[in-house]
GROMACS .gro file of C-alpha atoms in nm:
model
  301
    1UNK     CA    1  10.990  10.677  -0.909
    2UNK     CA    2  10.670  10.562  -0.720
    3UNK     CA    3  10.649  10.647  -0.355
    4UNK     CA    4  10.600  10.366  -0.111
    5UNK     CA    5  10.257  10.352   0.053
    6UNK     CA    6  10.277  10.372   0.427
    7UNK     CA    7  10.184  10.047   0.599
    8UNK     CA    8   9.939  10.078   0.884
    9UNK     CA    9  10.068   9.925   1.212
   10UNK     CA   10   9.922   9.590   1.303
   11UNK     CA   11   9.701   9.616   1.610
   12UNK     CA   12   9.766   9.360   1.884
   13UNK     CA   13   9.473   9.124   1.932
   14UNK     CA   14   9.311   9.140   2.277
   15UNK     CA   15   9.346   8.840   2.494
   16UNK     CA   16   8.983   8.758   2.595
   17UNK     CA   17   9.051   8.503   2.861
   18UNK     CA   18   8.748   8.587   3.079
   19UNK     CA   19   8.383   8.674   3.032
   20UNK     CA   20   8.448   9.019   3.189
   21UNK     CA   21   8.726   9.269   3.162
   22UNK     CA   22   8.800   9.630   3.224
   23UNK     CA   23   8.885   9.857   2.929
   24UNK     CA   24   8.969  10.209   3.061
   25UNK     CA   25   8.675  10.361   3.237
   26UNK     CA   26   8.422  10.098   3.117
   27UNK     CA   27   8.370   9.738   3.213
   28UNK     CA   28   8.289   9.491   2.930
   29UNK     CA   29   8.085   9.183   2.986
   30UNK     CA   30   8.032   8.909   2.729
   31UNK     CA   31   7.712   8.713   2.709
   32UNK     CA   32   7.686   8.363   2.852
   33UNK     CA   33   7.411   8.103   2.792
   34UNK     CA   34   7.198   7.894   3.019
   35UNK     CA   35   7.430   7.579   2.995
   36UNK     CA   36   7.734   7.770   3.100
   37UNK     CA   37   7.548   7.964   3.373
   38UNK     CA   38   7.415   7.627   3.518
   39UNK     CA   39   7.768   7.542   3.639
   40UNK     CA   40   7.850   7.889   3.795
   41UNK     CA   41   7.927   7.916   4.160
   42UNK     CA   42   7.825   8.225   4.358
   43UNK     CA   43   8.135   8.430   4.261
   44UNK     CA   44   8.089   8.354   3.891
   45UNK     CA   45   7.719   8.460   3.922
   46UNK     CA   46   7.830   8.791   4.078
   47UNK     CA   47   8.106   8.853   3.820
   48UNK     CA   48   7.879   8.803   3.521
   49UNK     CA   49   7.545   8.942   3.633
   50UNK     CA   50   7.569   9.167   3.945
   51UNK     CA   51   7.674   9.531   3.904
   52UNK     CA   52   7.814   9.660   4.236
   53UNK     CA   53   7.953  10.000   4.332
   54UNK     CA   54   7.758  10.174   4.061
   55UNK     CA   55   7.677  10.487   4.259
   56UNK     CA   56   7.992  10.647   4.397
   57UNK     CA   57   8.033  11.010   4.487
   58UNK     CA   58   8.175  11.225   4.199
   59UNK     CA   59   8.206  10.932   3.970
   60UNK     CA   60   8.038  10.815   3.652
   61UNK     CA   61   8.055  10.442   3.601
   62UNK     CA   62   7.963  10.235   3.290
   63UNK     CA   63   7.920   9.858   3.223
   64UNK     CA   64   7.882   9.740   2.865
   65UNK     CA   65   7.697   9.408   2.833
   66UNK     CA   66   7.687   9.214   2.516
   67UNK     CA   67   7.313   9.121   2.581
   68UNK     CA   68   7.168   9.351   2.315
   69UNK     CA   69   7.470   9.575   2.362
   70UNK     CA   70   7.309   9.761   2.647
   71UNK     CA   71   7.522   9.987   2.871
   72UNK     CA   72   7.437  10.025   3.238
   73UNK     CA   73   7.555  10.339   3.421
   74UNK     CA   74   7.548  10.545   3.737
   75UNK     CA   75   7.635  10.901   3.799
   76UNK     CA   76   7.652  11.068   4.148
   77UNK     CA   77   7.776  11.430   4.122
   78UNK     CA   78   7.845  11.585   4.456
   79UNK     CA   79   8.114  11.842   4.448
   80UNK     CA   80   8.134  11.874   4.068
   81UNK     CA   81   7.940  11.808   3.748
   82UNK     CA   82   8.008  11.482   3.566
   83UNK     CA   83   8.022  11.450   3.185
   84UNK     CA   84   7.908  11.143   2.989
   85UNK     CA   85   8.235  11.009   2.835
   86UNK     CA   86   8.287  10.854   2.500
   87UNK     CA   87   8.468  10.523   2.488
   88UNK     CA   88   8.691  10.360   2.216
   89UNK     CA   89   8.487  10.041   2.228
   90UNK     CA   90   8.192  10.232   2.072
   91UNK     CA   91   8.394  10.345   1.773
   92UNK     CA   92   8.195  10.667   1.772
   93UNK     CA   93   8.270  11.036   1.772
   94UNK     CA   94   8.058  11.073   2.089
   95UNK     CA   95   7.859  10.847   2.317
   96UNK     CA   96   7.510  10.896   2.167
   97UNK     CA   97   7.614  10.912   1.802
   98UNK     CA   98   7.442  10.573   1.741
   99UNK     CA   99   7.271  10.527   2.083
  100UNK     CA  100   6.983  10.640   2.293
  101UNK     CA  101   6.985  10.691   2.678
  102UNK     CA  102   6.733  10.670   2.953
  103UNK     CA  103   6.806  10.843   3.277
  104UNK     CA  104   6.614  10.814   3.610
  105UNK     CA  105   6.700  11.011   3.918
  106UNK     CA  106   6.679  10.821   4.256
  107UNK     CA  107   6.843  11.085   4.466
  108UNK     CA  108   6.799  11.453   4.540
  109UNK     CA  109   6.712  11.712   4.292
  110UNK     CA  110   6.951  11.736   4.002
  111UNK     CA  111   7.013  11.873   3.653
  112UNK     CA  112   7.104  11.696   3.327
  113UNK     CA  113   7.234  11.928   3.052
  114UNK     CA  114   7.211  11.795   2.695
  115UNK     CA  115   7.364  12.008   2.423
  116UNK     CA  116   7.321  12.316   2.630
  117UNK     CA  117   6.953  12.252   2.736
  118UNK     CA  118   6.904  12.204   3.108
  119UNK     CA  119   6.650  11.954   3.237
  120UNK     CA  120   6.557  11.959   3.602
  121UNK     CA  121   6.502  11.606   3.757
  122UNK     CA  122   6.325  11.554   4.079
  123UNK     CA  123   6.344  11.214   4.247
  124UNK     CA  124   6.183  10.943   4.023
  125UNK     CA  125   6.179  11.179   3.716
  126UNK     CA  126   6.296  11.012   3.383
  127UNK     CA  127   6.475  11.185   3.102
  128UNK     CA  128   6.516  11.028   2.753
  129UNK     CA  129   6.800  11.149   2.535
  130UNK     CA  130   6.790  11.058   2.163
  131UNK     CA  131   7.047  10.954   1.908
  132UNK     CA  132   7.263  11.250   1.801
  133UNK     CA  133   7.277  11.426   2.142
  134UNK     CA  134   7.650  11.524   2.154
  135UNK     CA  135   7.718  11.666   2.504
  136UNK     CA  136   7.562  11.538   2.824
  137UNK     CA  137   7.655  11.638   3.184
  138UNK     CA  138   7.503  11.573   3.527
  139UNK     CA  139   7.490  11.801   3.835
  140UNK     CA  140   7.326  11.811   4.181
  141UNK     CA  141   7.126  12.092   4.330
  142UNK     CA  142   7.275  12.021   4.674
  143UNK     CA  143   7.588  11.857   4.808
  144UNK     CA  144   7.399  11.736   5.115
  145UNK     CA  145   7.130  11.553   4.915
  146UNK     CA  146   7.309  11.481   4.579
  147UNK     CA  147   7.123  11.349   4.274
  148UNK     CA  148   7.184  10.985   4.191
  149UNK     CA  149   7.134  10.926   3.820
  150UNK     CA  150   7.073  10.572   3.684
  151UNK     CA  151   7.164  10.538   3.315
  152UNK     CA  152   7.060  10.267   3.062
  153UNK     CA  153   7.166  10.299   2.699
  154UNK     CA  154   7.091  10.093   2.380
  155UNK     CA  155   7.183  10.121   2.022
  156UNK     CA  156   6.947  10.336   1.817
  157UNK     CA  157   6.862  10.358   1.450
  158UNK     CA  158   6.643  10.667   1.446
  159UNK     CA  159   6.618  11.007   1.619
  160UNK     CA  160   6.351  11.058   1.883
  161UNK     CA  161   6.313  11.390   2.078
  162UNK     CA  162   6.478  11.447   2.417
  163UNK     CA  163   6.186  11.417   2.666
  164UNK     CA  164   6.132  11.460   3.040
  165UNK     CA  165   5.865  11.277   3.237
  166UNK     CA  166   5.784  11.319   3.609
  167UNK     CA  167   5.648  11.021   3.798
  168UNK     CA  168   5.300  11.182   3.783
  169UNK     CA  169   5.319  11.190   3.401
  170UNK     CA  170   5.401  10.812   3.396
  171UNK     CA  171   5.031  10.723   3.459
  172UNK     CA  172   5.101  10.516   3.771
  173UNK     CA  173   4.915  10.190   3.806
  174UNK     CA  174   4.838   9.993   4.127
  175UNK     CA  175   4.900   9.617   4.108
  176UNK     CA  176   4.925   9.325   4.342
  177UNK     CA  177   4.782   9.290   4.695
  178UNK     CA  178   4.895   9.305   5.059
  179UNK     CA  179   4.774   8.948   5.111
  180UNK     CA  180   5.043   8.821   4.867
  181UNK     CA  181   5.307   9.068   4.983
  182UNK     CA  182   5.337   9.235   4.632
  183UNK     CA  183   5.128   9.543   4.645
  184UNK     CA  184   5.310   9.787   4.420
  185UNK     CA  185   5.279  10.097   4.210
  186UNK     CA  186   5.433  10.068   3.854
  187UNK     CA  187   5.546  10.379   3.660
  188UNK     CA  188   5.601  10.335   3.287
  189UNK     CA  189   5.816  10.603   3.130
  190UNK     CA  190   5.975  10.492   2.800
  191UNK     CA  191   5.732  10.248   2.617
  192UNK     CA  192   5.479  10.239   2.328
  193UNK     CA  193   5.231  10.470   2.493
  194UNK     CA  194   5.490  10.703   2.673
  195UNK     CA  195   5.822  10.850   2.581
  196UNK     CA  196   5.909  10.734   2.220
  197UNK     CA  197   6.233  10.544   2.162
  198UNK     CA  198   6.394  10.302   1.919
  199UNK     CA  199   6.418   9.997   2.137
  200UNK     CA  200   6.461  10.118   2.501
  201UNK     CA  201   6.174  10.043   2.744
  202UNK     CA  202   6.210  10.179   3.094
  203UNK     CA  203   6.017  10.242   3.416
  204UNK     CA  204   6.014  10.167   3.782
  205UNK     CA  205   5.815   9.989   4.058
  206UNK     CA  206   5.769  10.098   4.418
  207UNK     CA  207   5.658   9.832   4.668
  208UNK     CA  208   5.415   9.930   4.944
  209UNK     CA  209   5.518   9.888   5.314
  210UNK     CA  210   5.479   9.524   5.412
  211UNK     CA  211   5.513   9.409   5.051
  212UNK     CA  212   5.845   9.242   4.954
  213UNK     CA  213   5.794   9.029   4.631
  214UNK     CA  214   5.857   9.184   4.278
  215UNK     CA  215   5.775   9.043   3.929
  216UNK     CA  216   5.525   8.791   4.046
  217UNK     CA  217   5.423   8.582   3.855
  218UNK     CA  218   5.773   8.531   3.713
  219UNK     CA  219   5.835   8.535   3.345
  220UNK     CA  220   6.101   8.537   3.068
  221UNK     CA  221   6.108   8.719   2.726
  222UNK     CA  222   6.370   8.583   2.488
  223UNK     CA  223   6.293   8.883   2.270
  224UNK     CA  224   6.438   9.135   2.513
  225UNK     CA  225   6.716   9.141   2.782
  226UNK     CA  226   6.646   9.332   3.103
  227UNK     CA  227   6.833   9.508   3.386
  228UNK     CA  228   6.701   9.576   3.734
  229UNK     CA  229   6.840   9.848   3.961
  230UNK     CA  230   6.720   9.814   4.317
  231UNK     CA  231   6.697  10.133   4.527
  232UNK     CA  232   6.562  10.272   4.854
  233UNK     CA  233   6.666   9.956   5.021
  234UNK     CA  234   6.753  10.059   5.383
  235UNK     CA  235   7.095  10.011   5.529
  236UNK     CA  236   7.124   9.661   5.674
  237UNK     CA  237   6.853   9.515   5.451
  238UNK     CA  238   6.907   9.291   5.156
  239UNK     CA  239   6.730   9.170   4.837
  240UNK     CA  240   6.728   8.811   4.711
  241UNK     CA  241   6.716   8.826   4.331
  242UNK     CA  242   6.623   8.500   4.153
  243UNK     CA  243   6.755   8.434   3.803
  244UNK     CA  244   6.834   8.166   3.555
  245UNK     CA  245   6.633   7.884   3.400
  246UNK     CA  246   6.294   7.887   3.561
  247UNK     CA  247   6.321   7.510   3.601
  248UNK     CA  248   6.666   7.549   3.775
  249UNK     CA  249   6.686   7.887   3.947
  250UNK     CA  250   6.986   8.061   4.097
  251UNK     CA  251   6.991   8.364   4.336
  252UNK     CA  252   7.198   8.666   4.409
  253UNK     CA  253   7.197   8.868   4.739
  254UNK     CA  254   7.186   9.237   4.660
  255UNK     CA  255   7.229   9.568   4.844
  256UNK     CA  256   7.088   9.909   4.782
  257UNK     CA  257   7.170  10.075   4.450
  258UNK     CA  258   7.301   9.758   4.291
  259UNK     CA  259   7.198   9.642   3.944
  260UNK     CA  260   7.151   9.290   3.805
  261UNK     CA  261   7.171   9.199   3.430
  262UNK     CA  262   6.906   8.951   3.319
  263UNK     CA  263   6.972   8.760   2.999
  264UNK     CA  264   6.681   8.709   2.763
  265UNK     CA  265   6.655   8.341   2.861
  266UNK     CA  266   6.655   8.412   3.235
  267UNK     CA  267   6.366   8.461   3.473
  268UNK     CA  268   6.396   8.770   3.702
  269UNK     CA  269   6.213   8.819   4.025
  270UNK     CA  270   6.302   8.895   4.382
  271UNK     CA  271   6.215   8.916   4.745
  272UNK     CA  272   6.348   9.176   4.996
  273UNK     CA  273   6.374   9.177   5.376
  274UNK     CA  274   6.177   9.488   5.359
  275UNK     CA  275   5.995   9.699   5.085
  276UNK     CA  276   6.204   9.885   4.829
  277UNK     CA  277   6.182  10.018   4.473
  278UNK     CA  278   6.338   9.896   4.150
  279UNK     CA  279   6.405  10.039   3.801
  280UNK     CA  280   6.338   9.796   3.513
  281UNK     CA  281   6.483   9.858   3.172
  282UNK     CA  282   6.475   9.650   2.856
  283UNK     CA  283   6.607   9.643   2.492
  284UNK     CA  284   6.551   9.407   2.212
  285UNK     CA  285   6.292   9.318   1.948
  286UNK     CA  286   5.990   9.521   2.057
  287UNK     CA  287   5.854   9.790   2.291
  288UNK     CA  288   5.560   9.596   2.426
  289UNK     CA  289   5.583   9.604   2.808
  290UNK     CA  290   5.334   9.322   2.853
  291UNK     CA  291   5.512   9.084   2.607
  292UNK     CA  292   5.611   8.805   2.846
  293UNK     CA  293   5.638   8.431   2.853
  294UNK     CA  294   5.494   8.330   3.194
  295UNK     CA  295   5.667   8.094   3.432
  296UNK     CA  296   5.383   8.014   3.686
  297UNK     CA  297   5.487   7.983   4.039
  298UNK     CA  298   5.404   7.613   4.082
  299UNK     CA  299   5.644   7.536   3.791
  300UNK     CA  300   5.957   7.695   3.940
  301UNK     CA  301   6.235   7.486   4.063
   0.00000   0.00000   0.00000
């Protein structure tokens, strides 16, 4: 007599009644287009594009965006080390089984341990971890001045070596001018001529005292999505980030250590009430930092 084959239980379908939802320890955000965004009020813009409370003591937070399936994260170890978790949404045995990860420290000195190897990160150092790295943890050298690690991860199809760059190795470039309030230093870490990756491009920009405008002239690049993380914005100061269709812009008011998700169709530039720094990170079709579609200032609306 033949034995009956066990029938697998039917999984309950999720009720996706919002563009964003929380699944365990990771927030999931679906992609929205320019026509839908056009009708958003301020709260809807915040819910879909602004990432708040990313850097909290002794917590590691993750936000999964469906723009190129990039994951934005923050880890601030103070009293204990923090481990990079896996998540059921990835359907992977570990976080970096099919992903790569860029890490930039914007706090005090810290350590990232990847499969037993320790990497010391000073402020503004960048660490790339390639596909196949199984165990990752984060620690601070001092509780008084903890490290603050910003994380950006994208799907990866090949293995590139784990690599650490200091800001001096990033070949800093001076751009802009004090007369136009956008004098700045650009540090490129993960790109064609720097740290090798599958699709992740990552670096940061530091504005000089008296300069407040970033990413001028504005642009889009439908080939890549982008995320900005604003840092070193003093208490009581704010950043006005402009986004959306260049012909019909919207804005978000941002505080220190907050990130903003920029869809491939959206412009992304900003102005602060003082100078600041910001980390830029991209994923998509290519690794060419200068591949942009300009939106000249006189054409903005």
